[in-house]
């Protein structure tokens, strides 16, 4: 029987790793990732999990250990946050290019400076060109479910790609919430054991990651490109099967909320969707025809889904909880990707960017209201007024100064 | 633009101040017990540690929070209790040098774990401008009740807490808070706390000084 639990995104992923019966996990502490390591260590000590835990001397080592374990045929996991994620940067491409389907948990954290523990998606988004597959969970349940789905997708013999179970630091990693831990039998039915076709084995020697001639590289890269396209169909199929086995149905790529008659939508990913839905309720009561599109995947980017969904709307407000300094449009990564996805459509909507929730700040109801108002001004103007708006910094909404003053007052009570 | 809406208007916020590591578990237990008791009584609840306080530093002032609401909590992913209904100090010296009343709601209640009388502590409470908002100051000498203090890192940083909940002084403080505020019933707390005697003693021994 599935168990109702109260826990965080970190305990939920530890549950998923326990159910997936992982062979090796490589750890190194950094907030907010740390507790998954503590959870797994505790479970090994309790006899709940049988797995080899190797503590690296840093994140580069940590990911390398998981890489090596995967080459030897182990179901291996690891994870990190913020500057820990970027410290391991060298090894992401070799892991993906070597087709080692390890799973990493990333609890987002800002990159320095300054030293801040809050969630920003920038850490994980810097890996976007390395061939890993990943998306953001909005709560503990989705973290657990994503973890199981990612193992299944990534370890598929047709795919063989590493995955990142990404989640907002603190919001999802630390705030206790209700979730359901599936039954072992269900998981065994859904997720077969990891049996790679090739692995390091003294009796059947193979070479992994050798030096090669220049002309031997492009075919491998073409193959990595092809698989990234092929994985989309696999995601759709596995998400549907997951729904059948576990009874929780997710949109494969983009979750739509109150979009049926919407003329404008927020487009975002991760934890802030929770507050967004609540804000939409009030906005609807006040006469705003607004909805939400939440990306469940970032790599591969759900461009085909967005091509179908976005032309329904007049204005799309892309909320970036990340920075990409100097990027096209002056906003973040999601703005660039979203615009590119629909750029060649004749009936594309107006797409404006918002940067909000940086430093791990909650995107408050007030900020969602303000963004909705700016989208309405765009709608009325019939053109993009400002490519991207850093909320509370260069708002163009009428009355923005009053809201800013009110917020400074709140900020003072926050210290 | 701002919509004139009151979000989480009925939510009750409990902020428990404590000392990093040395008394963190007890304060977390106070918050956890109040939330769990509220849940048992059919309320929507949350309890969590402050993330920004760096709870692995020994002795620094840190906070644990509980939230109870008759309606689903909409500011679910807020970091802190910005407008506490109850401020609890798990240790008396926290009263000095910390703006414990910052953002407090009118009618706020302060509960301090101390052997002293409320009258002797009131002069330290800050910010002074917020003091008229305080409805009552209550003191409970939880340390003499013999429940003890548990030291553990379990349950910190988003990990699960597999140790006993409410075995030490935190349980007595929760009992005192329940009596002063009426947020949860004594029976609910007794039902879930490990140390049921401590909860009852906290309820019975709290001394309350009405203000304003």
XYZ file of N, CA and C in Angstrom, chain A residues 8 31-32 35 39 42 117 138 170-171 174-175 177-178 271 278 281-282 360 362 365-366 369 398 412 414-415, chain B residues 1-3 5-7 39 45-46 48-49 51 54-55 74 76-79 82 102 154 157-160 162:
162
model
N 9.623 16.521 2.926
C 10.048 17.576 2.004
C 10.413 16.961 0.650
N 24.094 23.308 1.244
C 22.677 23.653 1.351
C 22.152 24.031 -0.015
N 20.927 23.764 -0.341
C 19.936 22.986 0.405
C 19.914 21.499 0.056
N 20.326 17.554 2.976
C 19.515 16.605 3.758
C 19.232 15.300 3.021
N 19.548 11.857 4.785
C 18.456 10.875 4.742
C 18.955 9.513 4.274
N 21.182 7.844 6.827
C 20.378 7.324 7.938
C 19.708 6.004 7.546
N 21.527 31.522 0.202
C 21.034 30.142 0.136
C 19.753 30.004 -0.686
N 7.265 21.093 -8.659
C 6.691 22.208 -7.896
C 6.459 21.856 -6.428
N 14.835 25.410 -0.646
C 13.975 25.836 0.458
C 12.497 25.544 0.209
N 11.905 26.144 -0.822
C 10.455 25.971 -1.002
C 10.106 24.482 -1.087
N 12.764 22.164 1.642
C 12.738 22.316 3.105
C 11.351 22.425 3.731
N 10.340 22.829 2.971
C 9.014 23.019 3.588
C 8.261 21.687 3.573
N 5.537 18.952 3.595
C 4.219 18.889 2.958
C 3.772 17.433 2.872
N 2.513 17.264 2.526
C 1.969 15.908 2.420
C 2.352 15.311 1.073
N 8.457 25.854 -8.188
C 7.643 26.046 -6.988
C 6.698 27.239 -7.053
N -2.856 30.408 -6.857
C -3.644 31.134 -5.857
C -3.879 32.579 -6.305
N -6.591 32.940 -8.947
C -7.953 32.897 -8.387
C -8.454 34.321 -8.108
N -7.619 35.126 -7.451
C -8.009 36.508 -7.138
C -8.085 37.357 -8.399
N 15.988 33.808 -4.059
C 15.158 32.929 -3.251
C 13.952 33.619 -2.668
N 10.251 34.747 -2.278
C 8.963 34.266 -2.745
C 8.434 35.265 -3.764
N 1.858 37.240 -3.952
C 0.596 37.512 -4.651
C 0.644 38.900 -5.288
N 1.117 39.872 -4.501
C 1.195 41.253 -4.998
C 1.993 41.335 -6.288
N 0.013 40.011 -9.121
C -1.020 40.982 -9.509
C -0.404 42.062 -10.397
N 1.019 51.243 -13.872
C 0.527 52.443 -13.204
C 0.456 52.152 -11.706
N 11.171 45.892 5.434
C 11.716 46.304 6.726
C 11.262 45.374 7.844
N 10.737 42.370 7.409
C 11.466 41.119 7.204
C 12.896 41.252 7.682
N 13.329 42.428 7.958
C 14.699 42.831 8.295
C 15.483 43.092 7.035
N -0.520 48.443 -9.495
C -1.856 47.922 -9.206
C -1.774 46.957 -8.042
N -2.724 47.071 -7.218
C -2.762 46.080 -6.153
C -4.204 45.726 -5.853
N -4.489 44.447 -5.800
C -5.849 44.025 -5.518
C -6.077 44.102 -4.020
N -7.143 42.446 -1.535
C -7.533 41.136 -1.033
C -6.716 40.804 0.213
N -7.384 40.161 1.146
C -6.677 39.741 2.357
C -6.323 38.260 2.194
N -5.060 37.998 2.060
C -4.619 36.620 1.834
C -4.234 35.994 3.172
N -3.646 20.228 13.181
C -4.070 19.347 12.086
C -5.090 18.333 12.594
N -2.258 23.302 8.362
C -1.098 23.699 9.161
C 0.209 23.599 8.380
N 1.181 24.291 8.891
C 2.562 24.170 8.419
C 3.468 24.336 9.631
N 7.896 24.804 10.154
C 9.198 24.734 9.495
C 10.197 25.630 10.214
N 11.459 25.353 9.954
C 12.523 26.181 10.516
C 12.793 27.360 9.598
N 14.972 29.388 7.289
C 16.048 28.916 6.401
C 17.254 29.850 6.413
N 20.671 30.104 9.458
C 21.860 29.252 9.577
C 21.811 28.410 10.850
N 20.950 27.440 10.884
C 20.699 26.714 12.134
C 21.844 25.817 12.597
N -2.417 29.906 1.666
C -2.072 30.342 0.312
C -0.638 30.841 0.198
N 1.938 29.561 0.986
C 2.515 28.294 1.398
C 4.036 28.312 1.368
N 4.563 29.010 0.374
C 6.011 29.038 0.209
C 6.626 30.353 0.703
N 6.050 30.945 1.751
C 6.693 32.105 2.376
C 7.802 31.611 3.303
N 8.842 32.393 3.427
C 9.985 32.005 4.238
C 9.729 32.072 5.737
N 5.745 36.637 9.006
C 6.002 38.076 9.051
C 5.126 38.786 10.073
N 8.758 42.407 16.080
C 8.707 42.965 14.730
C 7.568 42.323 13.932
N 18.884 15.541 13.561
C 17.824 14.914 12.793
C 16.674 15.915 12.670
N 17.346 20.941 8.190
C 17.689 21.083 6.769
C 16.781 20.283 5.844
N 15.549 20.093 6.245
C 14.611 19.406 5.354
C 14.626 17.898 5.470
N 15.473 17.344 6.338
C 15.470 15.891 6.547
C 14.322 15.522 7.485
N 13.951 14.262 7.453
C 12.914 13.803 8.366
C 13.465 13.688 9.774
N 13.430 11.446 12.862
C 13.049 10.115 13.331
C 13.191 9.979 14.842
